[in-house]
Each structure stands twice: as structure tokens, then as C-alpha cells.
Amino acid sequence: MADVVQALLQKIDYTSDTTADPRTKDWFFLESSPLKVWILTAMYILFVIYGPKYMKNRKPFDIRIFMVLYNLAMVVLSIYMFVEIILSTQALGYTVICAPYTKSNAQNPKEMRLARVLWWYYFSKAIELMDTVLMILRKKNDQVTFLHVFHHATMLNIWWWVMMFIPGGQTWFGACLNCFIHVVMYTYYGLSAIPSLKKRLWWKKYITKMQLIQFCITFVHSANSIRVNCEFPSWGKYLLTCYMILMIILFSNFYIQAYIKGRRNPNVDTANNYAKKKSSQNGSTINGTVKKAQ
């Protein structure tokens, strides 16, 4: 196994030296190798597996203040990234239909500006792993579902490739839209951590709808970039298109089960109750569907 990993890393190192974007390949948490990302992902999966076992006979942590501060910080970061991506793309003259990517102007300050904010977006995917940690420390294991873990782990790894090889062009659209959704989503979760406000939050169902719409819009955008033959690496177009199809399928299944078949009240913690229902059917404490999907 170690030999396979070493051979794969050597192949990636060679590819990075020959085709990686020279502007970003040596930046922090990129460094021409996905090894750090793989290690963090492995630690994340191990915590998902063993964290609930560690907490089994322990009281849940009371971390409401930290949750409010954490979610507030994520709101601020998401607002910054959303605004900065828009300003950067406007300066570059990008359009929604096609934003060409090129390495020919590697030192163009306008392109560097976009690359920097996209790096923050990539790094935020590492920060967002804390979402799962907080769930487990609060013994909300029914929220740590396959879709939740899969989405967090894959987004971090996918964006390592994006920042190494295509930190610009068409990548701006999905990141910008996701930042907007995160402003709304983390605002909700920050407020829901305050007991006096939790019962007054009636708009959880609409966050779920916004997330699903986000995936659909991003799919249409990426699929259209294939149709118009936008100057952007083909593997990037197809990777994003396929990933959006997968997210639409998984998230639609959650929405149908939770809000249509289940006929849930929007004020109820739908993902929680749906997961508990599935848990009782399958004899598992980690089942159901995702509470958060970015």
C-alpha cells in the first residue's frame, strides 16, 4: 500500500512540475503534493468513525458559544469571498457564459487577485471539516451521514486539484454561488445555536431548497461550458458536471424523503428526524441524510 501511495505521489509530482499553474503550485496547503490533504482527509474519516465511540459514555459538550462564534466567522469569510470573487471577475471581464483560463499571463495582477480569493475558498473547505467535529462532540451522530461526510471530504480534495491546475476561469462561478449559500446557511446555524432564537427560525426548509437550486444552476453552467467550447480544460468541465449530477441525485433523494414523502413541518429539524427514522430501521446511529450540504 505504501508503495502504491509513493508511486502515485511521484506521478502527481511529475504532473505538477509540468502542467501545474506556476502561480499557485507552491502556495500553502498546495505545495505541489496532495499529501497534506490526504492526511487531513484520513484524520477526518478516522474521527468520524472513532469520535462517536469516544463520546458514547460521555456527556455532550456544551459549546454553544463556540458554535455561535464559529458560524459567525464562517459568515464573515463567506461574505468576503463572495464579494471578492465578484469584484475580481468583473475586473477580468469574465462573463457567466464563459470565463477562459490561461497561464499565458501568469503575473497578471487581476488574475492573481482571483487566484488568491479562490485559495481562501479552497482553504475554507478544510475549515468546514469542523462542522462534523462539532456534531460529534455534541453527540449529534445522526447528522453525520454519508452525504455529509462524502461531500466535505470530496470538496477538499477536488479543490486541491482545482487550485493546482486551474485556479481561475470557469471555477469562479460555482465557488461564488456556494459562498452566497454559505452566508445564508451559516447565519441560520449560528442563530440556531442560541436557545432563545432557535424556535423562531422558520426558514430551514428554504435553505434546503436553495442548496438544491445551487447544484442545479452549477450543473447547467458547467454543462453549458462544454457546449460552447469555452477555453477551459476539458477534464475540469466534465469533473464539475459529473460531481453536480451526483450531488443533485443525493440531495434530491434527501429532499423527497424529508419534505415530500415525510411531509415535514419546516420548523422541525427535518434532517434530524429523518435520520432517526432511518436509524431505527437499519439499526445504525449514523444513517439518513445530510443536515448540511454545501
PDB file of C-alpha atoms in Angstrom:
ATOM      1  CA  MET A   1       0.000   0.000   0.000  1.00  0.00           C
ATOM      2  CA  ALA A   2       2.816   2.382   0.888  1.00  0.00           C
ATOM      3  CA  ASP A   3       4.486   1.643  -2.455  1.00  0.00           C
ATOM      4  CA  VAL A   4       1.267   2.443  -4.310  1.00  0.00           C
ATOM      5  CA  VAL A   5       0.886   5.763  -2.485  1.00  0.00           C
ATOM      6  CA  GLN A   6       4.526   6.643  -3.121  1.00  0.00           C
ATOM      7  CA  ALA A   7       4.212   5.830  -6.826  1.00  0.00           C
ATOM      8  CA  LEU A   8       1.040   7.900  -7.068  1.00  0.00           C
ATOM      9  CA  LEU A   9       2.689  10.853  -5.340  1.00  0.00           C
ATOM     10  CA  GLN A  10       5.655  10.630  -7.713  1.00  0.00           C
ATOM     11  CA  LYS A  11       3.284  10.691 -10.675  1.00  0.00           C
ATOM     12  CA  ILE A  12       1.470  13.704  -9.242  1.00  0.00           C
ATOM     13  CA  ASP A  13       4.787  15.459  -8.559  1.00  0.00           C
ATOM     14  CA  TYR A  14       5.799  14.952 -12.189  1.00  0.00           C
ATOM     15  CA  THR A  15       2.427  16.198 -13.419  1.00  0.00           C
ATOM     16  CA  SER A  16       2.633  19.204 -11.090  1.00  0.00           C
ATOM     17  CA  ASP A  17       6.095  20.130 -12.352  1.00  0.00           C
ATOM     18  CA  THR A  18       4.973  20.016 -15.976  1.00  0.00           C
ATOM     19  CA  THR A  19       1.352  21.213 -16.014  1.00  0.00           C
ATOM     20  CA  ALA A  20       0.521  22.879 -12.679  1.00  0.00           C
ATOM     21  CA  ASP A  21      -0.228  26.580 -12.563  1.00  0.00           C
ATOM     22  CA  PRO A  22       3.087  28.289 -11.701  1.00  0.00           C
ATOM     23  CA  ARG A  23       1.288  30.942  -9.669  1.00  0.00           C
ATOM     24  CA  THR A  24      -0.238  28.639  -7.100  1.00  0.00           C
ATOM     25  CA  LYS A  25       1.580  25.300  -7.068  1.00  0.00           C
ATOM     26  CA  ASP A  26       3.879  26.269  -4.172  1.00  0.00           C
ATOM     27  CA  TRP A  27       1.261  28.045  -2.064  1.00  0.00           C
ATOM     28  CA  PHE A  28       0.474  26.902   1.475  1.00  0.00           C
ATOM     29  CA  PHE A  29      -1.534  23.671   1.672  1.00  0.00           C
ATOM     30  CA  LEU A  30      -0.872  23.017  -2.029  1.00  0.00           C
ATOM     31  CA  GLU A  31       2.918  22.669  -2.278  1.00  0.00           C
ATOM     32  CA  SER A  32       2.817  20.506  -5.425  1.00  0.00           C
ATOM     33  CA  SER A  33       1.602  17.487  -3.443  1.00  0.00           C
ATOM     34  CA  PRO A  34      -1.800  16.376  -2.106  1.00  0.00           C
ATOM     35  CA  LEU A  35      -0.160  14.513   0.788  1.00  0.00           C
ATOM     36  CA  LYS A  36      -1.257  17.015   3.462  1.00  0.00           C
ATOM     37  CA  VAL A  37      -4.801  16.992   2.123  1.00  0.00           C
ATOM     38  CA  TRP A  38      -4.833  13.193   2.109  1.00  0.00           C
ATOM     39  CA  ILE A  39      -3.551  13.079   5.691  1.00  0.00           C
ATOM     40  CA  LEU A  40      -6.181  15.581   6.835  1.00  0.00           C
ATOM     41  CA  THR A  41      -8.889  13.638   4.996  1.00  0.00           C
ATOM     42  CA  ALA A  42      -7.748  10.379   6.623  1.00  0.00           C
ATOM     43  CA  MET A  43      -7.786  12.022  10.067  1.00  0.00           C
ATOM     44  CA  TYR A  44     -11.271  13.335   9.324  1.00  0.00           C
ATOM     45  CA  ILE A  45     -12.583   9.884   8.371  1.00  0.00           C
ATOM     46  CA  LEU A  46     -10.969   8.328  11.446  1.00  0.00           C
ATOM     47  CA  PHE A  47     -12.617  10.936  13.677  1.00  0.00           C
ATOM     48  CA  VAL A  48     -15.975  10.220  12.034  1.00  0.00           C
ATOM     49  CA  ILE A  49     -15.505   6.514  12.826  1.00  0.00           C
ATOM     50  CA  TYR A  50     -13.990   6.689  16.309  1.00  0.00           C
ATOM     51  CA  GLY A  51     -15.297  10.028  17.574  1.00  0.00           C
ATOM     52  CA  PRO A  52     -18.801   8.706  18.341  1.00  0.00           C
ATOM     53  CA  LYS A  53     -17.268   5.709  20.127  1.00  0.00           C
ATOM     54  CA  TYR A  54     -15.179   8.036  22.305  1.00  0.00           C
ATOM     55  CA  MET A  55     -18.263  10.126  23.118  1.00  0.00           C
ATOM     56  CA  LYS A  56     -20.564   7.144  23.706  1.00  0.00           C
ATOM     57  CA  ASN A  57     -20.374   7.156  27.518  1.00  0.00           C
ATOM     58  CA  ARG A  58     -19.623  10.854  27.863  1.00  0.00           C
ATOM     59  CA  LYS A  59     -21.877  13.860  28.131  1.00  0.00           C
ATOM     60  CA  PRO A  60     -22.176  16.049  25.031  1.00  0.00           C
ATOM     61  CA  PHE A  61     -20.013  19.153  25.123  1.00  0.00           C
ATOM     62  CA  ASP A  62     -21.778  22.439  25.770  1.00  0.00           C
ATOM     63  CA  ILE A  63     -20.131  24.503  23.034  1.00  0.00           C
ATOM     64  CA  ARG A  64     -22.936  26.885  22.128  1.00  0.00           C
ATOM     65  CA  ILE A  65     -20.785  29.993  22.495  1.00  0.00           C
ATOM     66  CA  PHE A  66     -18.065  28.496  20.315  1.00  0.00           C
ATOM     67  CA  MET A  67     -20.676  27.464  17.733  1.00  0.00           C
ATOM     68  CA  VAL A  68     -22.049  30.991  17.541  1.00  0.00           C
ATOM     69  CA  LEU A  69     -18.547  32.417  17.089  1.00  0.00           C
ATOM     70  CA  TYR A  70     -17.530  29.721  14.601  1.00  0.00           C
ATOM     71  CA  ASN A  71     -20.606  30.204  12.442  1.00  0.00           C
ATOM     72  CA  LEU A  72     -20.235  33.983  12.640  1.00  0.00           C
ATOM     73  CA  ALA A  73     -16.642  33.661  11.422  1.00  0.00           C
ATOM     74  CA  MET A  74     -17.804  31.466   8.536  1.00  0.00           C
ATOM     75  CA  VAL A  75     -20.435  34.043   7.601  1.00  0.00           C
ATOM     76  CA  VAL A  76     -17.824  36.823   7.530  1.00  0.00           C
ATOM     77  CA  LEU A  77     -15.401  34.693   5.495  1.00  0.00           C
ATOM     78  CA  SER A  78     -18.148  33.700   3.048  1.00  0.00           C
ATOM     79  CA  ILE A  79     -19.216  37.328   2.558  1.00  0.00           C
ATOM     80  CA  TYR A  80     -15.604  38.346   1.904  1.00  0.00           C
ATOM     81  CA  MET A  81     -15.087  35.566  -0.647  1.00  0.00           C
ATOM     82  CA  PHE A  82     -18.416  36.224  -2.371  1.00  0.00           C
ATOM     83  CA  VAL A  83     -17.727  39.944  -2.801  1.00  0.00           C
ATOM     84  CA  GLU A  84     -14.062  39.494  -3.725  1.00  0.00           C
ATOM     85  CA  ILE A  85     -14.826  36.858  -6.368  1.00  0.00           C
ATOM     86  CA  ILE A  86     -17.405  39.137  -7.993  1.00  0.00           C
ATOM     87  CA  LEU A  87     -15.056  42.140  -7.979  1.00  0.00           C
ATOM     88  CA  SER A  88     -12.178  40.046  -9.328  1.00  0.00           C
ATOM     89  CA  THR A  89     -14.196  38.576 -12.185  1.00  0.00           C
ATOM     90  CA  GLN A  90     -15.608  41.973 -13.118  1.00  0.00           C
ATOM     91  CA  ALA A  91     -12.076  43.365 -13.317  1.00  0.00           C
ATOM     92  CA  LEU A  92     -11.116  40.465 -15.598  1.00  0.00           C
ATOM     93  CA  GLY A  93     -14.139  40.924 -17.822  1.00  0.00           C
ATOM     94  CA  TYR A  94     -15.419  37.404 -17.202  1.00  0.00           C
ATOM     95  CA  THR A  95     -18.948  36.529 -18.291  1.00  0.00           C
ATOM     96  CA  VAL A  96     -21.338  33.974 -16.852  1.00  0.00           C
ATOM     97  CA  ILE A  97     -21.336  32.032 -20.130  1.00  0.00           C
ATOM     98  CA  CYS A  98     -17.586  31.646 -20.480  1.00  0.00           C
ATOM     99  CA  ALA A  99     -14.570  32.624 -18.392  1.00  0.00           C
ATOM    100  CA  PRO A 100     -11.462  31.407 -20.248  1.00  0.00           C
ATOM    101  CA  TYR A 101      -8.487  30.121 -18.295  1.00  0.00           C
ATOM    102  CA  THR A 102      -4.918  30.735 -19.410  1.00  0.00           C
ATOM    103  CA  LYS A 103      -1.440  30.559 -17.932  1.00  0.00           C
ATOM    104  CA  SER A 104      -0.002  32.954 -20.504  1.00  0.00           C
ATOM    105  CA  ASN A 105      -0.445  35.961 -18.228  1.00  0.00           C
ATOM    106  CA  ALA A 106       0.810  34.295 -15.076  1.00  0.00           C
ATOM    107  CA  GLN A 107       1.779  37.567 -13.412  1.00  0.00           C
ATOM    108  CA  ASN A 108      -1.364  39.485 -14.353  1.00  0.00           C
ATOM    109  CA  PRO A 109      -2.338  41.159 -11.042  1.00  0.00           C
ATOM    110  CA  LYS A 110      -6.043  40.810 -11.866  1.00  0.00           C
ATOM    111  CA  GLU A 111      -5.707  37.057 -12.326  1.00  0.00           C
ATOM    112  CA  MET A 112      -3.566  36.820  -9.198  1.00  0.00           C
ATOM    113  CA  ARG A 113      -6.308  38.572  -7.248  1.00  0.00           C
ATOM    114  CA  LEU A 114      -8.838  35.946  -8.301  1.00  0.00           C
ATOM    115  CA  ALA A 115      -6.391  33.112  -7.603  1.00  0.00           C
ATOM    116  CA  ARG A 116      -5.835  34.404  -4.063  1.00  0.00           C
ATOM    117  CA  VAL A 117      -9.523  34.508  -3.163  1.00  0.00           C
ATOM    118  CA  LEU A 118     -10.047  31.082  -4.728  1.00  0.00           C
ATOM    119  CA  TRP A 119      -7.250  29.806  -2.473  1.00  0.00           C
ATOM    120  CA  TRP A 120      -9.221  31.075   0.509  1.00  0.00           C
ATOM    121  CA  TYR A 121     -12.247  29.236  -0.829  1.00  0.00           C
ATOM    122  CA  TYR A 122     -10.167  26.054  -1.093  1.00  0.00           C
ATOM    123  CA  PHE A 123      -8.776  26.515   2.423  1.00  0.00           C
ATOM    124  CA  SER A 124     -12.293  27.123   3.770  1.00  0.00           C
ATOM    125  CA  LYS A 125     -13.098  23.544   2.773  1.00  0.00           C
ATOM    126  CA  ALA A 126     -10.536  22.402   5.329  1.00  0.00           C
ATOM    127  CA  ILE A 127     -12.033  24.714   7.959  1.00  0.00           C
ATOM    128  CA  GLU A 128     -15.516  23.350   7.254  1.00  0.00           C
ATOM    129  CA  LEU A 129     -14.480  19.904   8.455  1.00  0.00           C
ATOM    130  CA  MET A 130     -15.072  21.461  11.873  1.00  0.00           C
ATOM    131  CA  ASP A 131     -18.814  21.192  11.142  1.00  0.00           C
ATOM    132  CA  THR A 132     -18.578  17.435  11.596  1.00  0.00           C
ATOM    133  CA  VAL A 133     -16.339  17.681  14.656  1.00  0.00           C
ATOM    134  CA  LEU A 134     -18.904  19.900  16.384  1.00  0.00           C
ATOM    135  CA  MET A 135     -21.712  17.463  15.583  1.00  0.00           C
ATOM    136  CA  ILE A 136     -19.817  14.557  17.115  1.00  0.00           C
ATOM    137  CA  LEU A 137     -18.743  16.488  20.216  1.00  0.00           C
ATOM    138  CA  ARG A 138     -22.401  17.405  20.761  1.00  0.00           C
ATOM    139  CA  LYS A 139     -23.398  13.736  20.179  1.00  0.00           C
ATOM    140  CA  LYS A 140     -25.485  14.642  17.134  1.00  0.00           C
ATOM    141  CA  ASN A 141     -24.327  11.470  15.412  1.00  0.00           C
ATOM    142  CA  ASP A 142     -27.480  11.126  13.325  1.00  0.00           C
ATOM    143  CA  GLN A 143     -26.400  14.268  11.483  1.00  0.00           C
ATOM    144  CA  VAL A 144     -23.047  12.752  10.490  1.00  0.00           C
ATOM    145  CA  THR A 145     -24.420  10.989   7.434  1.00  0.00           C
ATOM    146  CA  PHE A 146     -22.818   9.512   4.353  1.00  0.00           C
ATOM    147  CA  LEU A 147     -23.728  12.527   2.210  1.00  0.00           C
ATOM    148  CA  HIS A 148     -22.374  14.944   4.807  1.00  0.00           C
ATOM    149  CA  VAL A 149     -19.025  13.146   5.130  1.00  0.00           C
ATOM    150  CA  PHE A 150     -18.727  12.397   1.413  1.00  0.00           C
ATOM    151  CA  HIS A 151     -19.365  15.996   0.414  1.00  0.00           C
ATOM    152  CA  HIS A 152     -16.922  17.516   2.905  1.00  0.00           C
ATOM    153  CA  ALA A 153     -14.143  15.053   2.098  1.00  0.00           C
ATOM    154  CA  THR A 154     -14.502  15.212  -1.676  1.00  0.00           C
ATOM    155  CA  MET A 155     -14.787  19.006  -1.914  1.00  0.00           C
ATOM    156  CA  LEU A 156     -11.470  19.470  -0.118  1.00  0.00           C
ATOM    157  CA  ASN A 157      -9.696  17.000  -2.400  1.00  0.00           C
ATOM    158  CA  ILE A 158     -11.302  18.255  -5.607  1.00  0.00           C
ATOM    159  CA  TRP A 159     -10.309  21.818  -4.823  1.00  0.00           C
ATOM    160  CA  TRP A 160      -6.681  20.813  -4.302  1.00  0.00           C
ATOM    161  CA  TRP A 161      -6.680  19.785  -7.972  1.00  0.00           C
ATOM    162  CA  VAL A 162      -8.505  22.952  -8.985  1.00  0.00           C
ATOM    163  CA  MET A 163      -6.026  25.242  -7.229  1.00  0.00           C
ATOM    164  CA  MET A 164      -3.043  23.315  -8.541  1.00  0.00           C
ATOM    165  CA  PHE A 165      -4.083  23.213 -12.190  1.00  0.00           C
ATOM    166  CA  ILE A 166      -6.973  25.625 -12.949  1.00  0.00           C
ATOM    167  CA  PRO A 167      -7.136  28.419 -10.307  1.00  0.00           C
ATOM    168  CA  GLY A 168      -9.210  30.740 -12.449  1.00  0.00           C
ATOM    169  CA  GLY A 169     -11.565  30.853 -15.396  1.00  0.00           C
ATOM    170  CA  GLN A 170     -14.793  28.877 -15.063  1.00  0.00           C
ATOM    171  CA  THR A 171     -14.030  27.867 -11.476  1.00  0.00           C
ATOM    172  CA  TRP A 172     -15.222  31.246 -10.215  1.00  0.00           C
ATOM    173  CA  PHE A 173     -18.936  30.596 -10.796  1.00  0.00           C
ATOM    174  CA  GLY A 174     -19.554  27.577  -8.579  1.00  0.00           C
ATOM    175  CA  ALA A 175     -17.356  28.990  -5.817  1.00  0.00           C
ATOM    176  CA  CYS A 176     -19.155  32.340  -5.867  1.00  0.00           C
ATOM    177  CA  LEU A 177     -22.604  30.750  -5.756  1.00  0.00           C
ATOM    178  CA  ASN A 178     -21.540  28.422  -2.954  1.00  0.00           C
ATOM    179  CA  CYS A 179     -20.238  31.352  -0.894  1.00  0.00           C
ATOM    180  CA  PHE A 180     -23.627  33.064  -1.159  1.00  0.00           C
ATOM    181  CA  ILE A 181     -25.416  29.914   0.016  1.00  0.00           C
ATOM    182  CA  HIS A 182     -22.963  29.633   2.897  1.00  0.00           C
ATOM    183  CA  VAL A 183     -23.743  33.158   4.071  1.00  0.00           C
ATOM    184  CA  VAL A 184     -27.387  32.163   4.500  1.00  0.00           C
ATOM    185  CA  MET A 185     -26.655  28.677   5.828  1.00  0.00           C
ATOM    186  CA  TYR A 186     -24.069  29.620   8.453  1.00  0.00           C
ATOM    187  CA  THR A 187     -26.242  32.532   9.563  1.00  0.00           C
ATOM    188  CA  TYR A 188     -29.018  30.040  10.239  1.00  0.00           C
ATOM    189  CA  TYR A 189     -26.795  27.594  12.108  1.00  0.00           C
ATOM    190  CA  GLY A 190     -25.233  30.373  14.146  1.00  0.00           C
ATOM    191  CA  LEU A 191     -28.634  31.672  15.208  1.00  0.00           C
ATOM    192  CA  SER A 192     -29.938  28.157  15.886  1.00  0.00           C
ATOM    193  CA  ALA A 193     -27.147  27.709  18.450  1.00  0.00           C
ATOM    194  CA  ILE A 194     -28.844  30.417  20.552  1.00  0.00           C
ATOM    195  CA  PRO A 195     -31.650  28.695  22.525  1.00  0.00           C
ATOM    196  CA  SER A 196     -33.892  31.773  22.672  1.00  0.00           C
ATOM    197  CA  LEU A 197     -33.829  32.130  18.878  1.00  0.00           C
ATOM    198  CA  LYS A 198     -33.911  28.519  17.742  1.00  0.00           C
ATOM    199  CA  LYS A 199     -37.696  28.093  17.814  1.00  0.00           C
ATOM    200  CA  ARG A 200     -38.212  31.329  15.884  1.00  0.00           C
ATOM    201  CA  LEU A 201     -36.201  30.195  12.879  1.00  0.00           C
ATOM    202  CA  TRP A 202     -38.784  29.150  10.310  1.00  0.00           C
ATOM    203  CA  TRP A 203     -36.681  29.205   7.147  1.00  0.00           C
ATOM    204  CA  LYS A 204     -34.686  25.969   7.391  1.00  0.00           C
ATOM    205  CA  LYS A 205     -36.704  24.341   4.604  1.00  0.00           C
ATOM    206  CA  TYR A 206     -35.846  27.188   2.255  1.00  0.00           C
ATOM    207  CA  ILE A 207     -32.124  26.710   2.867  1.00  0.00           C
ATOM    208  CA  THR A 208     -32.592  23.137   1.699  1.00  0.00           C
ATOM    209  CA  LYS A 209     -34.280  24.406  -1.466  1.00  0.00           C
ATOM    210  CA  MET A 210     -31.525  26.961  -2.038  1.00  0.00           C
ATOM    211  CA  GLN A 211     -28.870  24.271  -1.756  1.00  0.00           C
ATOM    212  CA  LEU A 212     -30.618  22.084  -4.319  1.00  0.00           C
ATOM    213  CA  ILE A 213     -31.098  25.043  -6.678  1.00  0.00           C
ATOM    214  CA  GLN A 214     -27.384  25.819  -6.275  1.00  0.00           C
ATOM    215  CA  PHE A 215     -26.438  22.364  -7.543  1.00  0.00           C
ATOM    216  CA  CYS A 216     -28.832  22.634 -10.492  1.00  0.00           C
ATOM    217  CA  ILE A 217     -27.561  26.072 -11.547  1.00  0.00           C
ATOM    218  CA  THR A 218     -23.929  24.982 -11.260  1.00  0.00           C
ATOM    219  CA  PHE A 219     -24.690  21.872 -13.314  1.00  0.00           C
ATOM    220  CA  VAL A 220     -26.301  23.943 -16.083  1.00  0.00           C
ATOM    221  CA  HIS A 221     -23.362  26.367 -16.043  1.00  0.00           C
ATOM    222  CA  SER A 222     -20.722  23.635 -16.268  1.00  0.00           C
ATOM    223  CA  ALA A 223     -22.632  21.628 -18.884  1.00  0.00           C
ATOM    224  CA  ASN A 224     -23.091  24.766 -20.974  1.00  0.00           C
ATOM    225  CA  SER A 225     -19.343  25.440 -20.872  1.00  0.00           C
ATOM    226  CA  ILE A 226     -18.900  22.084 -22.620  1.00  0.00           C
ATOM    227  CA  ARG A 227     -21.485  23.028 -25.249  1.00  0.00           C
ATOM    228  CA  VAL A 228     -19.973  26.436 -26.091  1.00  0.00           C
ATOM    229  CA  ASN A 229     -16.438  25.025 -26.111  1.00  0.00           C
ATOM    230  CA  CYS A 230     -15.175  27.561 -23.571  1.00  0.00           C
ATOM    231  CA  GLU A 231     -11.380  27.847 -23.312  1.00  0.00           C
ATOM    232  CA  PHE A 232     -11.033  25.792 -20.164  1.00  0.00           C
ATOM    233  CA  PRO A 233      -9.509  22.319 -19.554  1.00  0.00           C
ATOM    234  CA  SER A 234     -11.994  19.642 -20.589  1.00  0.00           C
ATOM    235  CA  TRP A 235     -11.317  17.490 -17.520  1.00  0.00           C
ATOM    236  CA  GLY A 236     -12.355  20.411 -15.311  1.00  0.00           C
ATOM    237  CA  LYS A 237     -15.643  20.857 -17.169  1.00  0.00           C
ATOM    238  CA  TYR A 238     -16.522  17.161 -17.019  1.00  0.00           C
ATOM    239  CA  LEU A 239     -15.401  16.754 -13.401  1.00  0.00           C
ATOM    240  CA  LEU A 240     -17.656  19.564 -12.200  1.00  0.00           C
ATOM    241  CA  THR A 241     -20.586  18.452 -14.369  1.00  0.00           C
ATOM    242  CA  CYS A 242     -20.425  14.858 -13.104  1.00  0.00           C
ATOM    243  CA  TYR A 243     -19.989  15.962  -9.494  1.00  0.00           C
ATOM    244  CA  MET A 244     -23.050  18.209  -9.738  1.00  0.00           C
ATOM    245  CA  ILE A 245     -25.111  15.339 -11.164  1.00  0.00           C
ATOM    246  CA  LEU A 246     -24.099  13.209  -8.182  1.00  0.00           C
ATOM    247  CA  MET A 247     -24.969  15.989  -5.719  1.00  0.00           C
ATOM    248  CA  ILE A 248     -28.347  16.590  -7.363  1.00  0.00           C
ATOM    249  CA  ILE A 249     -29.213  12.887  -7.126  1.00  0.00           C
ATOM    250  CA  LEU A 250     -28.144  12.534  -3.488  1.00  0.00           C
ATOM    251  CA  PHE A 251     -29.638  15.807  -2.325  1.00  0.00           C
ATOM    252  CA  SER A 252     -32.894  15.311  -4.255  1.00  0.00           C
ATOM    253  CA  ASN A 253     -33.299  11.966  -2.521  1.00  0.00           C
ATOM    254  CA  PHE A 254     -32.969  13.717   0.825  1.00  0.00           C
ATOM    255  CA  TYR A 255     -35.462  16.419  -0.139  1.00  0.00           C
ATOM    256  CA  ILE A 256     -38.029  13.913  -1.422  1.00  0.00           C
ATOM    257  CA  GLN A 257     -37.736  11.665   1.628  1.00  0.00           C
ATOM    258  CA  ALA A 258     -37.707  14.507   4.144  1.00  0.00           C
ATOM    259  CA  TYR A 259     -40.106  17.107   2.768  1.00  0.00           C
ATOM    260  CA  ILE A 260     -42.378  15.343   0.282  1.00  0.00           C
ATOM    261  CA  LYS A 261     -42.852  11.756   1.469  1.00  0.00           C
ATOM    262  CA  GLY A 262     -42.248  12.716   5.070  1.00  0.00           C
ATOM    263  CA  ARG A 263     -44.402  15.869   4.815  1.00  0.00           C
ATOM    264  CA  ARG A 264     -42.297  17.526   7.455  1.00  0.00           C
ATOM    265  CA  ASN A 265     -43.038  20.806   9.120  1.00  0.00           C
ATOM    266  CA  PRO A 266     -40.381  23.362   8.082  1.00  0.00           C
ATOM    267  CA  ASN A 267     -39.944  24.306  11.741  1.00  0.00           C
ATOM    268  CA  VAL A 268     -38.914  20.783  12.655  1.00  0.00           C
ATOM    269  CA  ASP A 269     -35.280  19.723  12.436  1.00  0.00           C
ATOM    270  CA  THR A 270     -36.096  17.635   9.390  1.00  0.00           C
ATOM    271  CA  ALA A 271     -32.741  16.079   8.700  1.00  0.00           C
ATOM    272  CA  ASN A 272     -32.511  15.016  12.332  1.00  0.00           C
ATOM    273  CA  ASN A 273     -35.894  13.317  12.419  1.00  0.00           C
ATOM    274  CA  TYR A 274     -35.456  11.663   9.052  1.00  0.00           C
ATOM    275  CA  ALA A 275     -32.074  10.290  10.096  1.00  0.00           C
ATOM    276  CA  LYS A 276     -33.547   8.933  13.325  1.00  0.00           C
ATOM    277  CA  LYS A 277     -36.284   7.185  11.348  1.00  0.00           C
ATOM    278  CA  LYS A 278     -33.738   5.533   9.078  1.00  0.00           C
ATOM    279  CA  SER A 279     -31.580   4.681  12.074  1.00  0.00           C
ATOM    280  CA  SER A 280     -34.393   2.755  13.737  1.00  0.00           C
ATOM    281  CA  GLN A 281     -34.994   0.842  10.510  1.00  0.00           C
ATOM    282  CA  ASN A 282     -31.381  -0.128   9.917  1.00  0.00           C
ATOM    283  CA  GLY A 283     -30.097  -0.425  13.471  1.00  0.00           C
ATOM    284  CA  SER A 284     -27.464   2.259  12.863  1.00  0.00           C
ATOM    285  CA  THR A 285     -26.812   5.503  14.669  1.00  0.00           C
ATOM    286  CA  ILE A 286     -25.151   7.088  11.644  1.00  0.00           C
ATOM    287  CA  ASN A 287     -27.636   6.953   8.809  1.00  0.00           C
ATOM    288  CA  GLY A 288     -30.177   9.003   6.959  1.00  0.00           C
ATOM    289  CA  THR A 289     -29.260  12.121   5.061  1.00  0.00           C
ATOM    290  CA  VAL A 290     -27.205  15.206   5.434  1.00  0.00           C
ATOM    291  CA  LYS A 291     -28.036  18.126   7.622  1.00  0.00           C
ATOM    292  CA  LYS A 292     -25.651  20.429   5.829  1.00  0.00           C
ATOM    293  CA  ALA A 293     -24.760  20.152   2.189  1.00  0.00           C
ATOM    294  CA  GLN A 294     -22.578  22.850   0.713  1.00  0.00           C
TER     295      GLN A 294
END
